[in-house]
Short mmCIF file of C-alpha atoms in Angstrom, two decimals:
data_model
loop_
_atom_site.label_atom_id
_atom_site.label_comp_id
_atom_site.label_asym_id
_atom_site.label_seq_id
_atom_site.Cartn_x
_atom_site.Cartn_y
_atom_site.Cartn_z
CA MET A 1 55.16 142.74 65.90
CA LEU A 2 57.04 145.73 67.37
CA ALA A 3 56.78 144.48 70.87
CA PRO A 4 59.75 141.75 70.77
CA TYR A 5 62.01 144.38 69.20
CA LEU A 6 61.13 147.16 71.56
CA ALA A 7 61.57 144.85 74.76
CA LEU A 8 65.13 143.75 73.40
CA PHE A 9 65.97 147.25 72.63
CA LEU A 10 64.98 148.56 76.09
CA VAL A 11 66.71 145.60 77.92
CA ALA A 12 69.92 145.77 75.78
CA ALA A 13 70.28 149.29 74.81
CA ALA A 14 67.88 152.08 76.40
CA ILE A 15 67.91 151.13 79.94
CA PRO A 16 71.73 150.23 80.05
CA ILE A 17 72.56 153.69 78.15
CA GLY A 18 69.98 155.43 80.25
CA TYR A 19 71.59 154.05 83.70
CA ALA A 20 75.09 154.65 82.43
CA PHE A 21 74.06 158.53 81.76
CA TRP A 22 72.29 158.70 85.26
CA ILE A 23 75.26 157.47 86.97
CA ALA A 24 77.49 159.84 85.02
CA LEU A 25 75.64 162.63 86.21
CA GLN A 26 76.24 161.63 90.02
CA LYS A 27 79.08 162.98 91.99
CA ALA A 28 81.76 160.73 93.19
CA PRO A 29 82.32 160.10 96.78
CA THR A 30 85.66 161.05 98.21
CA LEU A 31 87.70 160.43 101.54
CA VAL A 32 87.03 164.05 102.29
CA ASN A 33 83.21 164.56 101.18
CA PRO A 34 81.74 160.81 101.24
CA ALA A 35 78.58 161.89 100.33
CA SER A 36 77.36 161.59 96.92
CA GLY A 37 74.49 163.04 94.70
CA PHE A 38 73.98 165.05 91.65
CA GLY A 39 77.13 166.37 90.26
CA GLY A 40 75.80 167.71 86.79
CA ILE A 41 78.78 167.21 84.12
CA GLU A 42 81.25 167.23 86.15
CA SER A 43 82.31 163.72 85.46
CA PHE A 44 82.52 164.63 81.94
CA ILE A 45 84.92 167.42 82.89
CA THR A 46 87.00 164.94 84.89
CA VAL A 47 87.42 162.60 82.14
CA ILE A 48 88.07 165.28 79.20
CA THR A 49 90.43 167.18 81.13
CA ASP A 50 92.42 163.80 82.52
CA TYR A 51 96.21 163.52 81.16
CA ARG A 52 95.55 160.19 79.79
CA PHE A 53 92.46 161.14 77.83
CA SER A 54 93.69 162.07 74.64
CA GLY A 55 96.45 159.65 74.57
CA THR A 56 94.21 156.62 74.66
CA PHE A 57 91.92 157.90 71.80
CA ILE A 58 95.19 158.60 69.80
CA ASN A 59 96.34 154.90 70.34
CA ILE A 60 92.99 153.58 69.33
CA PHE A 61 92.67 155.69 66.53
CA SER A 62 96.11 154.66 65.19
CA VAL A 63 95.12 151.40 65.42
CA MET A 64 91.84 151.81 63.55
CA ILE A 65 93.43 153.79 60.70
CA VAL A 66 95.79 150.65 60.11
CA TRP A 67 93.61 147.83 60.81
CA LEU A 68 90.32 148.65 59.63
CA PRO A 69 91.20 149.42 55.87
CA LEU A 70 93.19 146.29 55.83
CA MET A 71 90.35 144.40 57.41
CA MET A 72 87.94 145.67 54.80
CA ILE A 73 90.08 144.93 51.83
CA GLY A 74 90.99 141.62 53.15
CA ILE A 75 87.26 140.42 53.99
CA VAL A 76 85.82 141.68 50.58
CA GLY A 77 88.75 140.38 48.44
CA LEU A 78 88.82 137.17 49.96
CA ALA A 79 85.11 136.85 49.81
CA LEU A 80 85.16 137.87 45.97
CA LEU A 81 87.66 135.07 45.34
CA VAL A 82 85.86 132.43 47.37
CA HIS A 83 82.75 133.39 45.53
CA ALA A 84 84.43 133.21 42.11
CA SER A 85 85.52 129.68 42.93
CA PRO A 86 82.54 127.73 43.07
CA GLY A 87 82.67 123.95 44.06
CA ARG A 88 84.98 122.19 46.17
CA PHE A 89 87.84 124.51 45.94
CA GLY A 90 85.72 127.27 47.07
CA ALA A 91 84.28 125.56 49.92
CA THR A 92 87.84 124.13 50.96
CA MET A 93 89.41 127.99 50.98
CA ARG A 94 86.28 129.11 52.91
CA PHE A 95 87.10 126.62 55.47
CA PHE A 96 90.58 127.54 55.76
CA TYR A 97 90.02 131.03 55.93
CA PHE A 98 87.48 130.36 58.93
CA ILE A 99 90.10 128.42 60.98
CA PRO A 100 91.70 131.42 62.49
CA GLY A 101 88.38 132.77 63.32
CA ALA A 102 87.30 129.53 65.11
CA LEU A 103 90.50 130.34 67.75
CA SER A 104 89.04 131.97 70.92
CA GLY A 105 90.43 135.44 71.82
CA ILE A 106 92.83 133.94 74.36
CA ALA A 107 94.22 131.05 72.03
CA ASN A 108 94.91 133.81 69.35
CA PHE A 109 96.55 136.06 71.93
CA VAL A 110 98.84 133.02 72.97
CA LEU A 111 99.48 132.17 69.35
CA TRP A 112 100.90 135.71 68.73
CA VAL A 113 102.74 136.05 71.96
CA TYR A 114 104.53 132.87 70.77
CA LEU A 115 105.22 134.42 67.09
CA LEU A 116 106.42 137.62 68.72
CA HIS A 117 108.87 135.88 71.21
CA PRO A 118 112.43 136.86 69.98
CA THR A 119 113.63 133.60 71.31
CA GLN A 120 111.14 131.15 70.98
CA SER A 121 109.21 132.18 67.86
CA PRO A 122 109.80 130.47 64.24
CA LEU A 123 110.32 134.04 63.28
CA ALA A 124 113.37 134.38 65.70
CA PRO A 125 116.15 135.12 63.15
CA LEU A 126 113.87 138.16 61.68
CA TRP A 127 113.25 139.67 64.95
CA GLN A 128 116.94 139.50 65.84
CA GLU A 129 117.90 140.77 62.60
CA VAL A 130 116.10 143.58 63.19
CA GLY A 131 117.51 144.11 66.46
CA PHE A 132 114.73 142.83 68.78
CA GLY A 133 115.78 140.94 71.87
CA SER A 134 112.78 140.65 74.01
CA LEU A 135 109.07 141.04 74.30
CA LYS A 136 109.60 144.59 75.93
CA GLU A 137 111.54 145.60 72.98
CA ILE A 138 108.69 144.61 70.40
CA VAL A 139 105.69 145.55 72.58
CA THR A 140 105.89 149.27 72.36
CA ASP A 141 103.60 152.18 71.52
CA GLY A 142 104.98 152.51 68.11
CA ASN A 143 104.53 149.03 67.29
CA MET A 144 101.06 148.45 68.62
CA PRO A 145 98.94 149.23 65.68
CA MET A 146 101.01 146.76 63.58
CA ILE A 147 100.63 143.99 66.37
CA LEU A 148 97.07 144.58 67.12
CA THR A 149 96.33 144.69 63.26
CA GLY A 150 97.80 141.34 62.92
CA MET A 151 95.96 139.91 65.97
CA LEU A 152 92.59 141.24 64.90
CA PHE A 153 92.83 140.68 61.29
CA PHE A 154 93.84 136.70 61.42
CA GLN A 155 91.15 136.43 64.33
CA GLY A 156 88.31 138.12 62.62
CA VAL A 157 88.71 137.83 58.82
CA GLY A 158 87.27 134.08 58.29
CA THR A 159 84.02 134.93 60.13
CA TRP A 160 83.32 138.08 58.18
CA ILE A 161 84.19 136.45 54.91
CA ILE A 162 81.40 134.02 55.61
CA VAL A 163 79.11 136.90 56.23
CA VAL A 164 80.09 138.95 53.04
CA ASN A 165 79.85 135.82 51.25
CA GLY A 166 76.25 134.90 52.28
CA GLY A 167 75.59 138.37 50.79
CA LEU A 168 77.09 137.45 47.37
CA ASN A 169 75.37 134.16 47.47
CA GLY A 170 71.99 136.18 47.82
CA ILE A 171 72.65 137.82 44.55
CA PRO A 172 70.18 135.83 41.75
CA ASP A 173 72.03 133.94 39.08
CA GLU A 174 70.24 135.73 36.40
CA ILE A 175 71.95 138.90 37.02
CA PHE A 176 75.63 137.28 36.36
CA GLU A 177 73.98 135.45 33.21
CA ALA A 178 72.77 138.62 31.58
CA ALA A 179 75.87 140.45 32.56
CA LYS A 180 77.99 137.62 30.76
CA ILE A 181 75.79 137.85 27.73
CA ASP A 182 76.68 141.40 27.58
CA GLY A 183 80.35 140.68 27.56
CA ALA A 184 81.22 140.98 31.27
CA ASN A 185 84.32 139.35 32.53
CA ALA A 186 85.41 138.19 35.97
CA TRP A 187 86.63 141.59 36.94
CA ASP A 188 83.52 143.17 35.44
CA LEU A 189 81.38 140.87 37.49
CA ALA A 190 83.13 141.83 40.70
CA TRP A 191 83.49 145.58 40.39
CA HIS A 192 80.38 146.51 38.34
CA ILE A 193 77.73 143.92 39.89
CA LYS A 194 78.85 142.15 43.06
CA LEU A 195 80.31 144.95 44.90
CA PRO A 196 77.30 147.47 44.61
CA LEU A 197 75.02 144.64 45.35
CA ILE A 198 76.75 143.57 48.69
CA ARG A 199 77.27 147.38 49.89
CA PRO A 200 74.94 146.70 52.84
CA TRP A 201 76.65 143.65 53.81
CA ILE A 202 79.96 145.55 53.64
CA GLY A 203 78.69 148.43 55.63
CA TYR A 204 77.36 145.99 58.37
CA THR A 205 81.02 144.47 58.52
CA ALA A 206 82.73 147.95 58.57
CA LEU A 207 80.02 148.90 61.43
CA MET A 208 80.56 145.68 63.57
CA ASN A 209 84.44 145.81 63.26
CA LEU A 210 84.56 149.66 64.22
CA ALA A 211 82.51 148.98 67.37
CA TYR A 212 84.85 145.98 68.25
CA GLY A 213 87.90 148.28 67.50
CA PHE A 214 86.75 150.94 70.07
CA GLN A 215 86.14 148.14 72.73
CA LEU A 216 89.73 147.02 72.65
CA PHE A 217 90.91 145.76 76.19
CA LEU A 218 91.94 142.40 76.39
CA GLU A 219 94.84 142.61 73.91
CA PRO A 220 96.63 145.55 75.20
CA TYR A 221 95.79 144.56 78.73
CA LEU A 222 97.18 141.31 78.25
CA LEU A 223 100.09 142.50 76.24
CA ARG A 224 101.18 144.94 78.89
CA GLN A 225 101.15 142.03 81.32
CA ILE A 226 103.73 139.86 79.13
CA SER A 227 105.87 142.88 78.45
CA SER A 228 106.59 143.65 82.06
CA GLY A 229 104.80 146.98 81.65
CA ALA A 230 106.33 148.30 78.26
CA ILE A 231 102.81 149.88 77.55
CA ALA A 232 100.68 152.34 79.82
CA GLY A 233 98.15 150.38 81.88
CA GLU A 234 95.58 152.97 80.35
CA TRP A 235 96.71 152.31 76.77
CA ALA A 236 92.93 152.17 75.26
CA PRO A 237 89.85 154.21 76.25
CA THR A 238 88.38 150.99 77.88
CA GLN A 239 91.38 150.60 79.92
CA LEU A 240 90.88 153.96 81.20
CA GLY A 241 87.41 153.67 82.13
CA TYR A 242 88.58 150.46 83.88
CA ALA A 243 91.34 152.42 85.66
CA PHE A 244 88.50 155.06 86.56
CA ALA A 245 85.95 152.47 87.94
CA PHE A 246 88.55 150.02 89.92
CA THR A 247 91.57 152.10 90.58
CA ASN A 248 90.15 155.40 91.34
CA ARG A 249 86.70 154.35 92.43
CA ASN A 250 85.17 157.00 90.47
CA PHE A 251 82.30 155.20 88.80
CA PRO A 252 80.69 158.46 87.58
CA ALA A 253 83.95 159.25 85.48
CA ALA A 254 83.71 155.64 84.01
CA ALA A 255 80.06 156.04 83.05
CA ALA A 256 81.14 159.34 81.41
CA LEU A 257 83.78 157.77 79.43
CA SER A 258 81.37 155.08 78.28
CA ILE A 259 78.94 157.79 77.25
CA ILE A 260 81.65 159.59 75.25
CA LEU A 261 82.74 156.23 73.53
CA LEU A 262 79.13 155.70 72.62
CA VAL A 263 78.67 158.95 71.21
CA ILE A 264 81.69 158.53 68.98
CA THR A 265 80.88 155.39 67.99
CA LEU A 266 77.31 156.02 67.05
CA SER A 267 78.31 159.09 65.01
CA ILE A 268 80.87 157.14 62.92
CA GLY A 269 78.30 154.32 62.68
CA VAL A 270 75.85 156.68 61.20
CA VAL A 271 78.09 157.73 58.64
CA ILE A 272 78.60 154.39 57.71
CA VAL A 273 74.98 153.33 57.75
CA MET A 274 74.01 156.29 55.55
CA LYS A 275 76.87 155.73 53.12
CA SER A 276 76.29 152.08 52.78
CA GLY A 277 72.42 151.81 52.73
CA LEU A 278 72.59 149.13 55.25
CA PHE A 279 68.84 149.79 56.49
CA GLY A 280 67.82 151.14 53.07
CA ASP A 281 64.87 149.88 51.22
CA GLU A 282 65.19 146.65 49.52
CA LYS A 283 64.02 148.00 45.92
CA GLU A 284 66.58 150.96 46.47
CA LYS A 285 69.64 148.08 47.06
CA LYS A 286 68.59 146.52 43.86
CA ARG A 287 69.03 149.41 41.64
#
């Protein structure tokens, strides 16, 4: 039974990670010294001492601090509302919540460019009132956390509501009936019964959104294009890795940056898994 899991783990995780680590330990060829070979931790030093390195992580953490809490509150709150509204109304609301998530990434991006445009957007009076006359004035480093929070929230919240709602649907009705007999109201059911029992689903949702946040590339890349370079080309860590690989032709440095991102993401992910009981024993989850 373990063979399929081990095969997938090797193909999808162990081998790519091992290959990236091996590349990161190589020496990048240069015009002066075109020979490659074992370079030790030279690539990691190159990445960490790069003048853009800390800035990219500050940018991505500034987005995560704003977006991730709002995303989790929105997902869990709306999932609880949908679950507390059985019948046709709940199903209809679940469908409407899912619609933004059905848009592809690029369609969602185009929609947001339209909304942000100070002359074409239905929000144009608001943008002009606060003094924005062009996209270049809106797409700035200071506004990026809010812009990306809006994009990521509306793109992903519907999909994750369905996931968390699936966890809520798995709670036996007998538990709710017993709680109601004991005098629990709707708030008591949500806070004391539903939230503790869906903690693993919440942990899974947080984990996947965390991983997605650290991989941000398309949105800042395209925002730079439509704002005529209002933000840096290496705004996010993934963009810096892209620059190392395809601008500087330093593949070992790009691989080293990917390993650093992996370590950071795994470290935060382990904390989430431990706190949420995501892979805990089923009996422990039901206590």
